[in-house]
Amino acid sequence: MLNGVKLMIKSALARIGYRVSAIPPAPRDPDSLVASGLAPSECYARFHSDCPIFQPWLGHGEFASAYEGVKEKTLVSADRCYLLWKFAQHALSLDGAFIECGVYRGGTALMLARMLSGSDRKLWLFDSFEGLPNSQPDKGDHYERGAFGDTSVEGVAKLLKPFAGSIEIKKGWIPTSFQGAEELRFSLAHVDVDLYEPALECCRFIFPRLASGGVMIFDDYGFPSCRGERTAVDDYFAEQKRTVISLPTGQALVIKV
């Protein structure tokens, strides 16, 4: 009976100039075809290409426009930028401003500013714009004073000029530059300060002001050259009895629950 109804519908549509045909299935990529014939135990080992996993940070979807012009202004790799961008999307559903400590040339700030465009949120940016402060080798610090000093507050302000109404730039050394911002509350924090002492001071200032569900992302946590940052993050959150999630990208993540 069902087939008869289908034929009646097709005939009726044909009389007014329409033709009904099945939509062909979308072509499957080689790796999907390979995986469809594998035993479950083999599904993560045998593929057609060298790296078949989904890699949206290579320019998939709306991230492509969010990332435009960012690469030239940051040392943060595309995969780390992608994770930062996705957690910023999550943070939009929470109360609080965005904060970035360690701005360098403003690449990741540009991406976060685009995320906040059209909202009533602000992005707070903290950096000396003179490079890194004195390091503590006994804490695992690697860089010397002045490293990453090839930037300027004027250059970053120019880059972010289209978003000037939602940007606050605080030039100075952490934690002194936090003075006057004690009443702020945050939903997302991006910490990229490389060294033990400024990383510890960022934790002390930001985490108590982080919204429930808010996220702190530490860009350099897993890199050998930034062992001091990792030590500071581990020290602080061990005292807070909070979990630090180390990510394959080299970043670390803390979610306030």
PDB file of C-alpha atoms in Angstrom:
ATOM      1  CA  MET A   1       0.000   0.000   0.000  1.00  0.00           C
ATOM      2  CA  LEU A   2       2.842   2.331   0.873  1.00  0.00           C
ATOM      3  CA  ASN A   3       4.400   1.823  -2.548  1.00  0.00           C
ATOM      4  CA  GLY A   4       1.068   2.680  -4.151  1.00  0.00           C
ATOM      5  CA  VAL A   5       0.868   5.939  -2.222  1.00  0.00           C
ATOM      6  CA  LYS A   6       4.420   6.809  -3.300  1.00  0.00           C
ATOM      7  CA  LEU A   7       3.517   6.196  -6.949  1.00  0.00           C
ATOM      8  CA  MET A   8       0.437   8.414  -6.668  1.00  0.00           C
ATOM      9  CA  ILE A   9       2.482  11.247  -5.184  1.00  0.00           C
ATOM     10  CA  LYS A  10       5.194  10.930  -7.830  1.00  0.00           C
ATOM     11  CA  SER A  11       2.579  10.926 -10.609  1.00  0.00           C
ATOM     12  CA  ALA A  12       0.835  13.981  -9.202  1.00  0.00           C
ATOM     13  CA  LEU A  13       4.102  15.883  -8.921  1.00  0.00           C
ATOM     14  CA  ALA A  14       5.136  14.821 -12.422  1.00  0.00           C
ATOM     15  CA  ARG A  15       1.954  16.343 -13.863  1.00  0.00           C
ATOM     16  CA  ILE A  16       2.973  19.762 -12.518  1.00  0.00           C
ATOM     17  CA  GLY A  17       6.565  19.486 -13.667  1.00  0.00           C
ATOM     18  CA  TYR A  18       8.383  17.987 -10.685  1.00  0.00           C
ATOM     19  CA  ARG A  19      10.463  14.848 -10.606  1.00  0.00           C
ATOM     20  CA  VAL A  20      11.111  12.824  -7.455  1.00  0.00           C
ATOM     21  CA  SER A  21      14.427  11.030  -7.087  1.00  0.00           C
ATOM     22  CA  ALA A  22      16.477   9.688  -4.219  1.00  0.00           C
ATOM     23  CA  ILE A  23      19.265  11.858  -2.843  1.00  0.00           C
ATOM     24  CA  PRO A  24      22.548   9.986  -3.285  1.00  0.00           C
ATOM     25  CA  PRO A  25      24.537   9.481  -0.096  1.00  0.00           C
ATOM     26  CA  ALA A  26      27.447  11.830   0.480  1.00  0.00           C
ATOM     27  CA  PRO A  27      30.759  10.335  -0.636  1.00  0.00           C
ATOM     28  CA  ARG A  28      32.728   8.878   2.251  1.00  0.00           C
ATOM     29  CA  ASP A  29      36.339   9.827   2.715  1.00  0.00           C
ATOM     30  CA  PRO A  30      38.936   7.028   2.435  1.00  0.00           C
ATOM     31  CA  ASP A  31      39.571   6.833   6.162  1.00  0.00           C
ATOM     32  CA  SER A  32      35.875   6.410   6.935  1.00  0.00           C
ATOM     33  CA  LEU A  33      35.692   3.603   4.387  1.00  0.00           C
ATOM     34  CA  VAL A  34      38.703   1.897   5.935  1.00  0.00           C
ATOM     35  CA  ALA A  35      37.318   2.284   9.450  1.00  0.00           C
ATOM     36  CA  SER A  36      33.942   0.802   8.473  1.00  0.00           C
ATOM     37  CA  GLY A  37      35.597  -2.529   7.766  1.00  0.00           C
ATOM     38  CA  LEU A  38      37.795  -2.719  10.848  1.00  0.00           C
ATOM     39  CA  ALA A  39      37.279  -4.595  14.048  1.00  0.00           C
ATOM     40  CA  PRO A  40      36.689  -2.230  16.997  1.00  0.00           C
ATOM     41  CA  SER A  41      40.140  -3.007  18.408  1.00  0.00           C
ATOM     42  CA  GLU A  42      41.745  -1.732  15.187  1.00  0.00           C
ATOM     43  CA  CYS A  43      39.723   1.445  14.647  1.00  0.00           C
ATOM     44  CA  TYR A  44      42.386   3.698  16.178  1.00  0.00           C
ATOM     45  CA  ALA A  45      45.378   2.164  14.430  1.00  0.00           C
ATOM     46  CA  ARG A  46      44.836   1.622  10.691  1.00  0.00           C
ATOM     47  CA  PHE A  47      44.052   4.515   8.400  1.00  0.00           C
ATOM     48  CA  HIS A  48      44.521   5.644   4.824  1.00  0.00           C
ATOM     49  CA  SER A  49      46.383   8.880   5.581  1.00  0.00           C
ATOM     50  CA  ASP A  50      49.121   9.828   8.037  1.00  0.00           C
ATOM     51  CA  CYS A  51      46.933  11.905  10.339  1.00  0.00           C
ATOM     52  CA  PRO A  52      43.238  11.313   9.686  1.00  0.00           C
ATOM     53  CA  ILE A  53      41.768  12.741  12.882  1.00  0.00           C
ATOM     54  CA  PHE A  54      39.489  15.748  12.604  1.00  0.00           C
ATOM     55  CA  GLN A  55      41.640  18.898  12.837  1.00  0.00           C
ATOM     56  CA  PRO A  56      39.327  21.946  12.845  1.00  0.00           C
ATOM     57  CA  TRP A  57      42.207  24.254  13.798  1.00  0.00           C
ATOM     58  CA  LEU A  58      43.453  23.921  10.214  1.00  0.00           C
ATOM     59  CA  GLY A  59      40.646  26.204   9.069  1.00  0.00           C
ATOM     60  CA  HIS A  60      37.365  24.389   9.490  1.00  0.00           C
ATOM     61  CA  GLY A  61      34.112  26.341   9.659  1.00  0.00           C
ATOM     62  CA  GLU A  62      33.835  29.621  11.532  1.00  0.00           C
ATOM     63  CA  PHE A  63      37.239  29.238  13.185  1.00  0.00           C
ATOM     64  CA  ALA A  64      38.837  30.224   9.872  1.00  0.00           C
ATOM     65  CA  SER A  65      37.494  33.788  10.137  1.00  0.00           C
ATOM     66  CA  ALA A  66      38.154  33.982  13.887  1.00  0.00           C
ATOM     67  CA  TYR A  67      41.799  33.060  13.263  1.00  0.00           C
ATOM     68  CA  GLU A  68      42.348  35.451  10.345  1.00  0.00           C
ATOM     69  CA  GLY A  69      45.358  37.683  11.000  1.00  0.00           C
ATOM     70  CA  VAL A  70      46.096  35.999  14.345  1.00  0.00           C
ATOM     71  CA  LYS A  71      48.999  33.778  13.291  1.00  0.00           C
ATOM     72  CA  GLU A  72      51.195  36.752  12.409  1.00  0.00           C
ATOM     73  CA  LYS A  73      50.709  38.326  15.854  1.00  0.00           C
ATOM     74  CA  THR A  74      51.165  35.390  18.213  1.00  0.00           C
ATOM     75  CA  LEU A  75      53.451  32.490  19.089  1.00  0.00           C
ATOM     76  CA  VAL A  76      50.434  30.410  20.102  1.00  0.00           C
ATOM     77  CA  SER A  77      49.962  27.597  17.602  1.00  0.00           C
ATOM     78  CA  ALA A  78      46.715  27.101  15.692  1.00  0.00           C
ATOM     79  CA  ASP A  79      45.584  24.104  17.735  1.00  0.00           C
ATOM     80  CA  ARG A  80      46.061  26.029  20.994  1.00  0.00           C
ATOM     81  CA  CYS A  81      44.237  29.029  19.523  1.00  0.00           C
ATOM     82  CA  TYR A  82      41.371  26.753  18.554  1.00  0.00           C
ATOM     83  CA  LEU A  83      40.987  25.386  22.080  1.00  0.00           C
ATOM     84  CA  LEU A  84      41.142  28.898  23.526  1.00  0.00           C
ATOM     85  CA  TRP A  85      38.465  30.014  21.072  1.00  0.00           C
ATOM     86  CA  LYS A  86      36.176  27.084  21.905  1.00  0.00           C
ATOM     87  CA  PHE A  87      36.456  27.667  25.645  1.00  0.00           C
ATOM     88  CA  ALA A  88      35.758  31.351  25.012  1.00  0.00           C
ATOM     89  CA  GLN A  89      32.530  30.263  23.320  1.00  0.00           C
ATOM     90  CA  HIS A  90      31.662  28.313  26.453  1.00  0.00           C
ATOM     91  CA  ALA A  91      32.479  31.293  28.682  1.00  0.00           C
ATOM     92  CA  LEU A  92      30.015  33.513  26.812  1.00  0.00           C
ATOM     93  CA  SER A  93      27.215  31.690  28.614  1.00  0.00           C
ATOM     94  CA  LEU A  94      28.636  32.751  31.994  1.00  0.00           C
ATOM     95  CA  ASP A  95      28.832  36.060  33.812  1.00  0.00           C
ATOM     96  CA  GLY A  96      32.094  37.926  33.805  1.00  0.00           C
ATOM     97  CA  ALA A  97      34.724  39.599  31.652  1.00  0.00           C
ATOM     98  CA  PHE A  98      37.554  37.941  29.737  1.00  0.00           C
ATOM     99  CA  ILE A  99      41.126  38.450  30.924  1.00  0.00           C
ATOM    100  CA  GLU A 100      44.439  37.765  29.223  1.00  0.00           C
ATOM    101  CA  CYS A 101      47.765  37.998  31.013  1.00  0.00           C
ATOM    102  CA  GLY A 102      50.695  37.984  28.633  1.00  0.00           C
ATOM    103  CA  VAL A 103      49.493  39.733  25.492  1.00  0.00           C
ATOM    104  CA  TYR A 104      52.703  39.922  23.432  1.00  0.00           C
ATOM    105  CA  ARG A 105      51.690  41.281  19.999  1.00  0.00           C
ATOM    106  CA  GLY A 106      47.958  40.825  20.500  1.00  0.00           C
ATOM    107  CA  GLY A 107      47.159  37.821  18.305  1.00  0.00           C
ATOM    108  CA  THR A 108      45.092  35.831  20.777  1.00  0.00           C
ATOM    109  CA  ALA A 109      43.605  39.077  22.125  1.00  0.00           C
ATOM    110  CA  LEU A 110      42.361  39.821  18.606  1.00  0.00           C
ATOM    111  CA  MET A 111      40.628  36.450  18.501  1.00  0.00           C
ATOM    112  CA  LEU A 112      39.016  36.966  21.924  1.00  0.00           C
ATOM    113  CA  ALA A 113      37.953  40.505  21.003  1.00  0.00           C
ATOM    114  CA  ARG A 114      36.178  39.125  17.944  1.00  0.00           C
ATOM    115  CA  MET A 115      34.402  36.649  20.186  1.00  0.00           C
ATOM    116  CA  LEU A 116      33.127  39.462  22.419  1.00  0.00           C
ATOM    117  CA  SER A 117      32.134  41.743  19.560  1.00  0.00           C
ATOM    118  CA  GLY A 118      28.538  42.819  19.925  1.00  0.00           C
ATOM    119  CA  SER A 119      28.309  41.855  23.595  1.00  0.00           C
ATOM    120  CA  ASP A 120      28.560  44.060  26.661  1.00  0.00           C
ATOM    121  CA  ARG A 121      31.600  42.157  27.960  1.00  0.00           C
ATOM    122  CA  LYS A 122      35.094  43.564  28.209  1.00  0.00           C
ATOM    123  CA  LEU A 123      38.450  41.999  27.500  1.00  0.00           C
ATOM    124  CA  TRP A 124      41.101  43.005  30.041  1.00  0.00           C
ATOM    125  CA  LEU A 125      44.694  42.775  28.826  1.00  0.00           C
ATOM    126  CA  PHE A 126      47.695  42.796  31.161  1.00  0.00           C
ATOM    127  CA  ASP A 127      51.274  42.975  29.928  1.00  0.00           C
ATOM    128  CA  SER A 128      54.465  44.878  30.645  1.00  0.00           C
ATOM    129  CA  PHE A 129      55.021  45.338  26.898  1.00  0.00           C
ATOM    130  CA  GLU A 130      58.684  45.235  27.876  1.00  0.00           C
ATOM    131  CA  GLY A 131      59.140  41.467  27.766  1.00  0.00           C
ATOM    132  CA  LEU A 132      59.422  39.100  30.704  1.00  0.00           C
ATOM    133  CA  PRO A 133      60.489  40.134  34.229  1.00  0.00           C
ATOM    134  CA  ASN A 134      63.343  38.593  36.216  1.00  0.00           C
ATOM    135  CA  SER A 135      63.212  34.809  36.255  1.00  0.00           C
ATOM    136  CA  GLN A 136      63.790  32.244  39.005  1.00  0.00           C
ATOM    137  CA  PRO A 137      65.871  29.360  37.633  1.00  0.00           C
ATOM    138  CA  ASP A 138      65.430  27.436  40.893  1.00  0.00           C
ATOM    139  CA  LYS A 139      61.688  27.343  40.132  1.00  0.00           C
ATOM    140  CA  GLY A 140      62.220  26.036  36.605  1.00  0.00           C
ATOM    141  CA  ASP A 141      62.251  29.360  34.753  1.00  0.00           C
ATOM    142  CA  HIS A 142      64.183  29.366  31.498  1.00  0.00           C
ATOM    143  CA  TYR A 143      63.863  32.811  29.911  1.00  0.00           C
ATOM    144  CA  GLU A 144      65.891  35.887  30.747  1.00  0.00           C
ATOM    145  CA  ARG A 145      64.510  39.303  31.577  1.00  0.00           C
ATOM    146  CA  GLY A 146      63.277  41.126  28.486  1.00  0.00           C
ATOM    147  CA  ALA A 147      62.464  38.032  26.424  1.00  0.00           C
ATOM    148  CA  PHE A 148      59.511  38.619  24.073  1.00  0.00           C
ATOM    149  CA  GLY A 149      60.011  42.350  24.385  1.00  0.00           C
ATOM    150  CA  ASP A 150      59.543  42.922  20.648  1.00  0.00           C
ATOM    151  CA  THR A 151      56.101  44.414  21.114  1.00  0.00           C
ATOM    152  CA  SER A 152      54.470  47.658  22.221  1.00  0.00           C
ATOM    153  CA  VAL A 153      51.250  48.815  23.787  1.00  0.00           C
ATOM    154  CA  GLU A 154      50.768  51.162  20.821  1.00  0.00           C
ATOM    155  CA  GLY A 155      51.028  48.287  18.351  1.00  0.00           C
ATOM    156  CA  VAL A 156      48.519  46.162  20.225  1.00  0.00           C
ATOM    157  CA  ALA A 157      46.125  49.098  20.620  1.00  0.00           C
ATOM    158  CA  LYS A 158      46.315  49.708  16.870  1.00  0.00           C
ATOM    159  CA  LEU A 159      45.605  46.042  16.107  1.00  0.00           C
ATOM    160  CA  LEU A 160      42.577  46.066  18.408  1.00  0.00           C
ATOM    161  CA  LYS A 161      41.294  49.501  17.423  1.00  0.00           C
ATOM    162  CA  PRO A 162      38.069  48.125  15.848  1.00  0.00           C
ATOM    163  CA  PHE A 163      37.180  46.760  19.300  1.00  0.00           C
ATOM    164  CA  ALA A 164      38.429  49.695  21.356  1.00  0.00           C
ATOM    165  CA  GLY A 165      35.125  50.102  23.192  1.00  0.00           C
ATOM    166  CA  SER A 166      35.339  46.633  24.707  1.00  0.00           C
ATOM    167  CA  ILE A 167      39.086  46.517  25.431  1.00  0.00           C
ATOM    168  CA  GLU A 168      41.008  47.625  28.514  1.00  0.00           C
ATOM    169  CA  ILE A 169      44.804  47.480  28.259  1.00  0.00           C
ATOM    170  CA  LYS A 170      46.792  47.625  31.505  1.00  0.00           C
ATOM    171  CA  LYS A 171      50.492  48.193  30.942  1.00  0.00           C
ATOM    172  CA  GLY A 172      52.733  47.183  33.812  1.00  0.00           C
ATOM    173  CA  TRP A 173      54.270  44.331  35.742  1.00  0.00           C
ATOM    174  CA  ILE A 174      52.107  41.646  37.307  1.00  0.00           C
ATOM    175  CA  PRO A 175      50.833  41.795  40.049  1.00  0.00           C
ATOM    176  CA  THR A 176      51.177  45.606  40.366  1.00  0.00           C
ATOM    177  CA  SER A 177      49.081  46.114  37.233  1.00  0.00           C
ATOM    178  CA  PHE A 178      46.162  44.286  38.884  1.00  0.00           C
ATOM    179  CA  GLN A 179      45.675  47.198  41.248  1.00  0.00           C
ATOM    180  CA  GLY A 180      42.334  48.889  40.639  1.00  0.00           C
ATOM    181  CA  ALA A 181      40.806  45.763  39.075  1.00  0.00           C
ATOM    182  CA  GLU A 182      39.892  44.020  42.319  1.00  0.00           C
ATOM    183  CA  GLU A 183      36.124  44.317  41.727  1.00  0.00           C
ATOM    184  CA  LEU A 184      36.204  42.505  38.392  1.00  0.00           C
ATOM    185  CA  ARG A 185      34.737  39.059  37.846  1.00  0.00           C
ATOM    186  CA  PHE A 186      35.837  36.732  35.037  1.00  0.00           C
ATOM    187  CA  SER A 187      34.408  33.896  32.979  1.00  0.00           C
ATOM    188  CA  LEU A 188      37.563  33.180  30.953  1.00  0.00           C
ATOM    189  CA  ALA A 189      41.235  33.707  31.715  1.00  0.00           C
ATOM    190  CA  HIS A 190      44.095  33.132  29.285  1.00  0.00           C
ATOM    191  CA  VAL A 191      47.442  33.075  31.085  1.00  0.00           C
ATOM    192  CA  ASP A 192      50.577  33.153  28.937  1.00  0.00           C
ATOM    193  CA  VAL A 193      53.316  34.490  31.206  1.00  0.00           C
ATOM    194  CA  ASP A 194      55.995  31.745  30.961  1.00  0.00           C
ATOM    195  CA  LEU A 195      57.502  32.217  34.447  1.00  0.00           C
ATOM    196  CA  TYR A 196      56.829  30.999  37.977  1.00  0.00           C
ATOM    197  CA  GLU A 197      56.164  34.239  39.861  1.00  0.00           C
ATOM    198  CA  PRO A 198      53.799  35.977  37.412  1.00  0.00           C
ATOM    199  CA  ALA A 199      51.926  32.684  36.854  1.00  0.00           C
ATOM    200  CA  LEU A 200      51.442  32.267  40.603  1.00  0.00           C
ATOM    201  CA  GLU A 201      50.252  35.872  40.962  1.00  0.00           C
ATOM    202  CA  CYS A 202      47.780  35.365  38.088  1.00  0.00           C
ATOM    203  CA  CYS A 203      46.333  32.342  39.887  1.00  0.00           C
ATOM    204  CA  ARG A 204      46.056  34.264  43.150  1.00  0.00           C
ATOM    205  CA  PHE A 205      44.294  37.192  41.506  1.00  0.00           C
ATOM    206  CA  ILE A 206      42.072  35.506  38.931  1.00  0.00           C
ATOM    207  CA  PHE A 207      40.839  32.248  40.409  1.00  0.00           C
ATOM    208  CA  PRO A 208      38.979  33.765  43.396  1.00  0.00           C
ATOM    209  CA  ARG A 209      37.238  36.087  40.907  1.00  0.00           C
ATOM    210  CA  LEU A 210      36.348  33.356  38.416  1.00  0.00           C
ATOM    211  CA  ALA A 211      32.667  32.566  37.857  1.00  0.00           C
ATOM    212  CA  SER A 212      31.307  29.119  38.576  1.00  0.00           C
ATOM    213  CA  GLY A 213      31.933  27.164  35.397  1.00  0.00           C
ATOM    214  CA  GLY A 214      34.623  29.644  34.390  1.00  0.00           C
ATOM    215  CA  VAL A 215      37.847  28.531  32.738  1.00  0.00           C
ATOM    216  CA  MET A 216      41.531  29.319  33.221  1.00  0.00           C
ATOM    217  CA  ILE A 217      43.790  28.281  30.350  1.00  0.00           C
ATOM    218  CA  PHE A 218      47.548  28.212  30.869  1.00  0.00           C
ATOM    219  CA  ASP A 219      49.193  28.354  27.476  1.00  0.00           C
ATOM    220  CA  ASP A 220      52.732  27.206  28.359  1.00  0.00           C
ATOM    221  CA  TYR A 221      52.047  24.635  31.066  1.00  0.00           C
ATOM    222  CA  GLY A 222      53.466  21.612  29.264  1.00  0.00           C
ATOM    223  CA  PHE A 223      56.504  23.123  27.563  1.00  0.00           C
ATOM    224  CA  PRO A 224      59.981  22.390  28.996  1.00  0.00           C
ATOM    225  CA  SER A 225      61.042  26.028  28.548  1.00  0.00           C
ATOM    226  CA  CYS A 226      58.188  27.115  30.842  1.00  0.00           C
ATOM    227  CA  ARG A 227      58.582  24.629  33.683  1.00  0.00           C
ATOM    228  CA  GLY A 228      58.265  27.497  36.139  1.00  0.00           C
ATOM    229  CA  GLU A 229      54.721  28.231  34.980  1.00  0.00           C
ATOM    230  CA  ARG A 230      53.788  24.586  35.447  1.00  0.00           C
ATOM    231  CA  THR A 231      55.284  24.532  38.947  1.00  0.00           C
ATOM    232  CA  ALA A 232      53.344  27.659  39.933  1.00  0.00           C
ATOM    233  CA  VAL A 233      50.047  26.282  38.600  1.00  0.00           C
ATOM    234  CA  ASP A 234      50.564  22.935  40.332  1.00  0.00           C
ATOM    235  CA  ASP A 235      51.561  24.616  43.617  1.00  0.00           C
ATOM    236  CA  TYR A 236      48.567  26.929  43.696  1.00  0.00           C
ATOM    237  CA  PHE A 237      45.878  24.455  42.728  1.00  0.00           C
ATOM    238  CA  ALA A 238      47.246  21.751  45.014  1.00  0.00           C
ATOM    239  CA  GLU A 239      46.555  24.162  47.878  1.00  0.00           C
ATOM    240  CA  GLN A 240      43.076  24.812  46.480  1.00  0.00           C
ATOM    241  CA  LYS A 241      42.440  21.075  46.054  1.00  0.00           C
ATOM    242  CA  ARG A 242      41.495  21.692  42.435  1.00  0.00           C
ATOM    243  CA  THR A 243      42.255  19.585  39.370  1.00  0.00           C
ATOM    244  CA  VAL A 244      44.649  20.807  36.695  1.00  0.00           C
ATOM    245  CA  ILE A 245      44.009  19.125  33.342  1.00  0.00           C
ATOM    246  CA  SER A 246      47.102  18.845  31.170  1.00  0.00           C
ATOM    247  CA  LEU A 247      46.191  18.917  27.472  1.00  0.00           C
ATOM    248  CA  PRO A 248      48.005  17.282  24.525  1.00  0.00           C
ATOM    249  CA  THR A 249      48.560  20.761  23.053  1.00  0.00           C
ATOM    250  CA  GLY A 250      50.874  21.745  25.936  1.00  0.00           C
ATOM    251  CA  GLN A 251      48.180  23.878  27.559  1.00  0.00           C
ATOM    252  CA  ALA A 252      46.538  23.204  30.914  1.00  0.00           C
ATOM    253  CA  LEU A 253      42.963  23.794  31.923  1.00  0.00           C
ATOM    254  CA  VAL A 254      41.261  24.544  35.229  1.00  0.00           C
ATOM    255  CA  ILE A 255      37.471  24.761  35.429  1.00  0.00           C
ATOM    256  CA  LYS A 256      35.921  26.285  38.520  1.00  0.00           C
ATOM    257  CA  VAL A 257      33.115  24.065  39.742  1.00  0.00           C
TER     258      VAL A 257
END
